[in-house]
Amino acid sequence: MGFREHAACVRRIVGIVLAVLLIGGVAVAVVAGRDSKDTSTATKTVRGVIGSEKAEFFADPEVVKALAAKGFTVKAETSGSWAMDQLPLKEYDFAFPGSKAPADELQRKSSVKGGPIRPFYSPLVVVAHRGAAQVLADNGLATLSGKSSGKLLMVPYLKAAKADRTWQQLKGAGKHAELTGTVFITSTDPVASNSGALYLAAASYVADGGRVAADEAAIDRTAPLLKKLIQVQGAQQTSSDAPFRDFISGVGNPLVLVYESQVASLLLQKQDLGDLVVLYPDTTVSSDHTLVPLTDSGRQFGELLSTDRRLRELAVRHGFRPQGAAAEFTAATAGHTDYIDQQLTGIRQAPVPTATVLRAMARRTRG
């Protein structure tokens, strides 16, 4: 082999060796990066149980990113708000039901100092198709403020429910083939689900002349009506997601109880809602999404949800109203006031009974 051939061979060998070393160096750098103690990207994992109405919020990649930027990774599991106290809470850092009453029960089982945290809330509303909403309005059960929103008048509605009023008995219903059978609102199971339990709270308050049920006698006074409201529905879901999705897809009952946040979220995503009408009950209950810290890490996480501007912005994008930051929700929904009553004008908030009383009410609807 001549000198030139030998030199070329050596160069090829050296090149191969260098390439191998370079690849090896990159591999070492990657492994080192994984094993490094770089706290700038370190996150604290917190595990929690949440109401299903918040599942999309926690699954949102932007929420995941915003939490990671603040040092948190969240592993969330869903449960009915009123069933959370049956779970092994020692395995969680926080519990996040949809209202204060179940949160108060959970708080009694927590050893973490400080009370629950309420980052955001959402009032309960009834969604209806335009034909159904117009029939209700024409028969004095609702008022409409436009094509896409109005109020459900609770006293006339509960009177109709007590009398087992059917759609066929309402003038104008004959024009709509889908409006048949008893007039009722589809709600979730009040024994396990937050929205279903709050429906009973609002209905009992109205039916008992604006009094909050506080004892067995008060429960007795409204039990027959509440039982009708629930049993006419047949089988119930434990989450408001399923009946709302059925409604949007055009199947199921023409009147469905949901959270305002579920409607607002779709609007802010620029989804077409078709002939959906939002009816705000003139006496309703707001669902105060209440986080109960079960560990110190859970408290840090809950406080972050309340105070971080980016996370509040994302909560609004999912339709929630941030506590103490009404202007943020108002600004975000400014283009959707044909559906959303930003100020909840003329709507009365019904106080919610204690968890013990509300559970007793729910059980009576089954008996």
PDB file of C-alpha atoms in Angstrom, residues 150-340:
ATOM      1  CA  GLY A 150     -83.695  34.220  29.357  1.00  0.00           C
ATOM      2  CA  LYS A 151     -84.909  33.221  32.808  1.00  0.00           C
ATOM      3  CA  LEU A 152     -86.656  30.124  34.097  1.00  0.00           C
ATOM      4  CA  LEU A 153     -89.355  31.227  36.542  1.00  0.00           C
ATOM      5  CA  MET A 154     -88.974  28.808  39.420  1.00  0.00           C
ATOM      6  CA  VAL A 155     -92.331  29.305  41.171  1.00  0.00           C
ATOM      7  CA  PRO A 156     -94.426  28.607  38.038  1.00  0.00           C
ATOM      8  CA  TYR A 157     -92.074  25.802  37.002  1.00  0.00           C
ATOM      9  CA  LEU A 158     -92.327  24.031  40.363  1.00  0.00           C
ATOM     10  CA  LYS A 159     -96.104  24.509  40.328  1.00  0.00           C
ATOM     11  CA  ALA A 160     -96.216  22.799  36.910  1.00  0.00           C
ATOM     12  CA  ALA A 161     -93.969  19.994  38.184  1.00  0.00           C
ATOM     13  CA  LYS A 162     -96.201  19.456  41.226  1.00  0.00           C
ATOM     14  CA  ALA A 163     -99.220  19.154  38.907  1.00  0.00           C
ATOM     15  CA  ASP A 164     -97.412  16.701  36.593  1.00  0.00           C
ATOM     16  CA  ARG A 165     -97.921  19.123  33.697  1.00  0.00           C
ATOM     17  CA  THR A 166     -97.162  17.664  30.269  1.00  0.00           C
ATOM     18  CA  TRP A 167     -95.849  19.413  27.180  1.00  0.00           C
ATOM     19  CA  GLN A 168     -99.084  18.541  25.406  1.00  0.00           C
ATOM     20  CA  GLN A 169    -100.937  20.698  27.938  1.00  0.00           C
ATOM     21  CA  LEU A 170     -98.866  23.759  27.029  1.00  0.00           C
ATOM     22  CA  LYS A 171    -100.069  25.941  24.187  1.00  0.00           C
ATOM     23  CA  GLY A 172     -97.798  25.909  21.168  1.00  0.00           C
ATOM     24  CA  ALA A 173     -96.089  22.610  22.030  1.00  0.00           C
ATOM     25  CA  GLY A 174     -97.963  20.805  19.271  1.00  0.00           C
ATOM     26  CA  LYS A 175     -95.751  22.546  16.703  1.00  0.00           C
ATOM     27  CA  HIS A 176     -92.736  20.664  18.078  1.00  0.00           C
ATOM     28  CA  ALA A 177     -92.914  16.881  17.714  1.00  0.00           C
ATOM     29  CA  GLU A 178     -90.052  16.378  20.191  1.00  0.00           C
ATOM     30  CA  LEU A 179     -91.990  18.019  23.044  1.00  0.00           C
ATOM     31  CA  THR A 180     -93.981  15.173  24.560  1.00  0.00           C
ATOM     32  CA  GLY A 181     -94.520  13.723  28.004  1.00  0.00           C
ATOM     33  CA  THR A 182     -94.036  15.350  31.399  1.00  0.00           C
ATOM     34  CA  VAL A 183     -92.238  18.686  31.578  1.00  0.00           C
ATOM     35  CA  PHE A 184     -89.086  18.155  33.633  1.00  0.00           C
ATOM     36  CA  ILE A 185     -85.457  19.179  33.900  1.00  0.00           C
ATOM     37  CA  THR A 186     -82.777  16.523  33.528  1.00  0.00           C
ATOM     38  CA  SER A 187     -80.333  16.764  36.431  1.00  0.00           C
ATOM     39  CA  THR A 188     -77.633  14.531  37.870  1.00  0.00           C
ATOM     40  CA  ASP A 189     -77.962  12.089  40.765  1.00  0.00           C
ATOM     41  CA  PRO A 190     -78.239  14.262  43.911  1.00  0.00           C
ATOM     42  CA  VAL A 191     -76.876  11.492  46.109  1.00  0.00           C
ATOM     43  CA  ALA A 192     -73.494  11.544  44.349  1.00  0.00           C
ATOM     44  CA  SER A 193     -73.325  14.640  42.164  1.00  0.00           C
ATOM     45  CA  ASN A 194     -72.901  18.293  43.039  1.00  0.00           C
ATOM     46  CA  SER A 195     -75.194  19.844  40.426  1.00  0.00           C
ATOM     47  CA  GLY A 196     -78.010  17.429  41.299  1.00  0.00           C
ATOM     48  CA  ALA A 197     -77.739  18.225  45.000  1.00  0.00           C
ATOM     49  CA  LEU A 198     -77.682  21.980  44.352  1.00  0.00           C
ATOM     50  CA  TYR A 199     -80.811  21.625  42.199  1.00  0.00           C
ATOM     51  CA  LEU A 200     -82.577  20.257  45.272  1.00  0.00           C
ATOM     52  CA  ALA A 201     -81.215  23.120  47.374  1.00  0.00           C
ATOM     53  CA  ALA A 202     -82.653  25.753  45.022  1.00  0.00           C
ATOM     54  CA  ALA A 203     -85.970  23.927  44.531  1.00  0.00           C
ATOM     55  CA  SER A 204     -86.522  23.359  48.250  1.00  0.00           C
ATOM     56  CA  TYR A 205     -85.720  26.990  49.027  1.00  0.00           C
ATOM     57  CA  VAL A 206     -88.298  28.249  46.510  1.00  0.00           C
ATOM     58  CA  ALA A 207     -90.922  25.633  47.392  1.00  0.00           C
ATOM     59  CA  ASP A 208     -90.686  26.451  51.104  1.00  0.00           C
ATOM     60  CA  GLY A 209     -91.243  30.173  50.628  1.00  0.00           C
ATOM     61  CA  GLY A 210     -87.628  31.295  50.672  1.00  0.00           C
ATOM     62  CA  ARG A 211     -86.570  29.322  53.734  1.00  0.00           C
ATOM     63  CA  VAL A 212     -83.387  27.277  53.975  1.00  0.00           C
ATOM     64  CA  ALA A 213     -84.061  23.746  55.158  1.00  0.00           C
ATOM     65  CA  ALA A 214     -82.487  23.256  58.555  1.00  0.00           C
ATOM     66  CA  ASP A 215     -84.209  20.246  60.114  1.00  0.00           C
ATOM     67  CA  GLU A 216     -86.332  17.161  59.486  1.00  0.00           C
ATOM     68  CA  ALA A 217     -89.561  19.164  59.508  1.00  0.00           C
ATOM     69  CA  ALA A 218     -88.289  21.379  56.695  1.00  0.00           C
ATOM     70  CA  ILE A 219     -87.245  18.327  54.698  1.00  0.00           C
ATOM     71  CA  ASP A 220     -90.733  16.846  55.196  1.00  0.00           C
ATOM     72  CA  ARG A 221     -92.389  19.963  53.773  1.00  0.00           C
ATOM     73  CA  THR A 222     -90.708  19.727  50.374  1.00  0.00           C
ATOM     74  CA  ALA A 223     -89.913  16.011  50.143  1.00  0.00           C
ATOM     75  CA  PRO A 224     -92.934  15.045  47.979  1.00  0.00           C
ATOM     76  CA  LEU A 225     -92.120  17.718  45.368  1.00  0.00           C
ATOM     77  CA  LEU A 226     -88.379  16.973  45.328  1.00  0.00           C
ATOM     78  CA  LYS A 227     -89.152  13.292  44.905  1.00  0.00           C
ATOM     79  CA  LYS A 228     -91.240  14.131  41.826  1.00  0.00           C
ATOM     80  CA  LEU A 229     -88.470  16.273  40.352  1.00  0.00           C
ATOM     81  CA  ILE A 230     -86.024  13.363  40.596  1.00  0.00           C
ATOM     82  CA  GLN A 231     -88.109  10.247  39.993  1.00  0.00           C
ATOM     83  CA  VAL A 232     -89.704  11.559  36.787  1.00  0.00           C
ATOM     84  CA  GLN A 233     -86.222  11.471  35.247  1.00  0.00           C
ATOM     85  CA  GLY A 234     -85.626   7.751  35.616  1.00  0.00           C
ATOM     86  CA  ALA A 235     -81.957   6.720  35.605  1.00  0.00           C
ATOM     87  CA  GLN A 236     -79.589   9.615  36.307  1.00  0.00           C
ATOM     88  CA  GLN A 237     -75.956  10.289  35.512  1.00  0.00           C
ATOM     89  CA  THR A 238     -73.401  11.146  38.199  1.00  0.00           C
ATOM     90  CA  SER A 239     -71.784  13.806  36.002  1.00  0.00           C
ATOM     91  CA  SER A 240     -73.299  16.770  34.142  1.00  0.00           C
ATOM     92  CA  ASP A 241     -70.987  16.125  31.178  1.00  0.00           C
ATOM     93  CA  ALA A 242     -72.986  13.246  29.678  1.00  0.00           C
ATOM     94  CA  PRO A 243     -76.452  14.881  29.610  1.00  0.00           C
ATOM     95  CA  PHE A 244     -74.928  18.119  28.313  1.00  0.00           C
ATOM     96  CA  ARG A 245     -73.141  16.311  25.495  1.00  0.00           C
ATOM     97  CA  ASP A 246     -76.377  14.479  24.665  1.00  0.00           C
ATOM     98  CA  PHE A 247     -78.194  17.806  24.520  1.00  0.00           C
ATOM     99  CA  ILE A 248     -75.576  19.372  22.232  1.00  0.00           C
ATOM    100  CA  SER A 249     -75.737  16.365  19.913  1.00  0.00           C
ATOM    101  CA  GLY A 250     -79.525  16.732  19.649  1.00  0.00           C
ATOM    102  CA  VAL A 251     -80.698  13.798  21.765  1.00  0.00           C
ATOM    103  CA  GLY A 252     -82.078  13.473  25.264  1.00  0.00           C
ATOM    104  CA  ASN A 253     -84.467  15.667  27.231  1.00  0.00           C
ATOM    105  CA  PRO A 254     -85.260  19.198  25.945  1.00  0.00           C
ATOM    106  CA  LEU A 255     -84.395  20.775  29.338  1.00  0.00           C
ATOM    107  CA  VAL A 256     -81.065  19.995  31.017  1.00  0.00           C
ATOM    108  CA  LEU A 257     -79.456  21.417  34.158  1.00  0.00           C
ATOM    109  CA  VAL A 258     -75.776  22.258  33.580  1.00  0.00           C
ATOM    110  CA  TYR A 259     -73.116  24.656  34.772  1.00  0.00           C
ATOM    111  CA  GLU A 260     -72.856  28.025  33.032  1.00  0.00           C
ATOM    112  CA  SER A 261     -69.160  27.220  32.604  1.00  0.00           C
ATOM    113  CA  GLN A 262     -69.999  24.345  30.247  1.00  0.00           C
ATOM    114  CA  VAL A 263     -71.805  26.731  27.905  1.00  0.00           C
ATOM    115  CA  ALA A 264     -69.279  29.562  28.261  1.00  0.00           C
ATOM    116  CA  SER A 265     -66.403  27.193  27.526  1.00  0.00           C
ATOM    117  CA  LEU A 266     -67.892  26.188  24.168  1.00  0.00           C
ATOM    118  CA  LEU A 267     -68.598  29.824  23.301  1.00  0.00           C
ATOM    119  CA  LEU A 268     -65.021  30.844  24.086  1.00  0.00           C
ATOM    120  CA  GLN A 269     -63.812  27.983  21.876  1.00  0.00           C
ATOM    121  CA  LYS A 270     -65.983  29.499  19.109  1.00  0.00           C
ATOM    122  CA  GLN A 271     -68.159  26.403  18.773  1.00  0.00           C
ATOM    123  CA  ASP A 272     -71.557  26.662  17.130  1.00  0.00           C
ATOM    124  CA  LEU A 273     -74.296  26.070  19.729  1.00  0.00           C
ATOM    125  CA  GLY A 274     -77.105  25.785  17.213  1.00  0.00           C
ATOM    126  CA  ASP A 275     -80.499  26.658  18.721  1.00  0.00           C
ATOM    127  CA  LEU A 276     -79.344  26.400  22.349  1.00  0.00           C
ATOM    128  CA  VAL A 277     -80.964  28.839  24.779  1.00  0.00           C
ATOM    129  CA  VAL A 278     -79.535  29.494  28.262  1.00  0.00           C
ATOM    130  CA  LEU A 279     -82.232  29.892  30.914  1.00  0.00           C
ATOM    131  CA  TYR A 280     -80.986  31.259  34.232  1.00  0.00           C
ATOM    132  CA  PRO A 281     -83.320  30.131  37.024  1.00  0.00           C
ATOM    133  CA  ASP A 282     -84.581  33.313  38.714  1.00  0.00           C
ATOM    134  CA  THR A 283     -83.587  31.600  41.970  1.00  0.00           C
ATOM    135  CA  THR A 284     -80.476  29.507  41.525  1.00  0.00           C
ATOM    136  CA  VAL A 285     -77.342  28.317  43.287  1.00  0.00           C
ATOM    137  CA  SER A 286     -73.787  29.072  42.287  1.00  0.00           C
ATOM    138  CA  SER A 287     -71.397  26.167  42.358  1.00  0.00           C
ATOM    139  CA  ASP A 288     -68.400  27.378  44.364  1.00  0.00           C
ATOM    140  CA  HIS A 289     -65.617  25.062  43.221  1.00  0.00           C
ATOM    141  CA  THR A 290     -63.868  24.580  46.540  1.00  0.00           C
ATOM    142  CA  LEU A 291     -60.434  23.033  46.954  1.00  0.00           C
ATOM    143  CA  VAL A 292     -59.696  21.266  50.229  1.00  0.00           C
ATOM    144  CA  PRO A 293     -55.940  20.935  50.928  1.00  0.00           C
ATOM    145  CA  LEU A 294     -55.072  17.526  52.334  1.00  0.00           C
ATOM    146  CA  THR A 295     -51.302  18.152  52.459  1.00  0.00           C
ATOM    147  CA  ASP A 296     -49.113  21.252  52.553  1.00  0.00           C
ATOM    148  CA  SER A 297     -48.344  20.737  48.866  1.00  0.00           C
ATOM    149  CA  GLY A 298     -52.070  20.667  48.177  1.00  0.00           C
ATOM    150  CA  ARG A 299     -52.476  24.026  49.923  1.00  0.00           C
ATOM    151  CA  GLN A 300     -49.637  25.569  47.906  1.00  0.00           C
ATOM    152  CA  PHE A 301     -51.276  24.318  44.740  1.00  0.00           C
ATOM    153  CA  GLY A 302     -54.716  25.653  45.734  1.00  0.00           C
ATOM    154  CA  GLU A 303     -53.324  29.081  46.532  1.00  0.00           C
ATOM    155  CA  LEU A 304     -51.591  29.136  43.156  1.00  0.00           C
ATOM    156  CA  LEU A 305     -54.890  28.472  41.364  1.00  0.00           C
ATOM    157  CA  SER A 306     -56.400  31.482  43.109  1.00  0.00           C
ATOM    158  CA  THR A 307     -53.569  33.966  42.719  1.00  0.00           C
ATOM    159  CA  ASP A 308     -51.780  33.212  39.454  1.00  0.00           C
ATOM    160  CA  ARG A 309     -53.068  35.480  36.685  1.00  0.00           C
ATOM    161  CA  ARG A 310     -52.319  33.031  33.863  1.00  0.00           C
ATOM    162  CA  LEU A 311     -54.188  30.199  35.603  1.00  0.00           C
ATOM    163  CA  ARG A 312     -57.157  32.509  36.238  1.00  0.00           C
ATOM    164  CA  GLU A 313     -57.111  33.444  32.560  1.00  0.00           C
ATOM    165  CA  LEU A 314     -57.211  29.766  31.621  1.00  0.00           C
ATOM    166  CA  ALA A 315     -60.012  29.093  34.125  1.00  0.00           C
ATOM    167  CA  VAL A 316     -62.030  31.811  32.402  1.00  0.00           C
ATOM    168  CA  ARG A 317     -61.295  30.217  29.032  1.00  0.00           C
ATOM    169  CA  HIS A 318     -62.963  27.097  30.423  1.00  0.00           C
ATOM    170  CA  GLY A 319     -65.999  29.153  31.388  1.00  0.00           C
ATOM    171  CA  PHE A 320     -65.401  29.606  35.122  1.00  0.00           C
ATOM    172  CA  ARG A 321     -65.853  32.900  36.976  1.00  0.00           C
ATOM    173  CA  PRO A 322     -62.736  33.641  39.088  1.00  0.00           C
ATOM    174  CA  GLN A 323     -63.439  34.635  42.686  1.00  0.00           C
ATOM    175  CA  GLY A 324     -62.701  38.320  43.198  1.00  0.00           C
ATOM    176  CA  ALA A 325     -61.877  38.945  39.540  1.00  0.00           C
ATOM    177  CA  ALA A 326     -65.248  39.544  37.877  1.00  0.00           C
ATOM    178  CA  ALA A 327     -63.728  41.913  35.306  1.00  0.00           C
ATOM    179  CA  GLU A 328     -61.671  39.075  33.814  1.00  0.00           C
ATOM    180  CA  PHE A 329     -64.781  36.994  33.082  1.00  0.00           C
ATOM    181  CA  THR A 330     -66.687  40.044  31.827  1.00  0.00           C
ATOM    182  CA  ALA A 331     -63.924  40.937  29.379  1.00  0.00           C
ATOM    183  CA  ALA A 332     -63.575  37.389  28.060  1.00  0.00           C
ATOM    184  CA  THR A 333     -67.314  36.910  27.463  1.00  0.00           C
ATOM    185  CA  ALA A 334     -68.009  40.405  26.096  1.00  0.00           C
ATOM    186  CA  GLY A 335     -68.793  38.966  22.668  1.00  0.00           C
ATOM    187  CA  HIS A 336     -71.248  36.395  24.012  1.00  0.00           C
ATOM    188  CA  THR A 337     -73.768  38.391  26.037  1.00  0.00           C
ATOM    189  CA  ASP A 338     -76.555  37.025  23.843  1.00  0.00           C
ATOM    190  CA  TYR A 339     -76.062  33.791  25.836  1.00  0.00           C
ATOM    191  CA  ILE A 340     -74.257  34.837  29.033  1.00  0.00           C
TER     192      ILE A 340
END
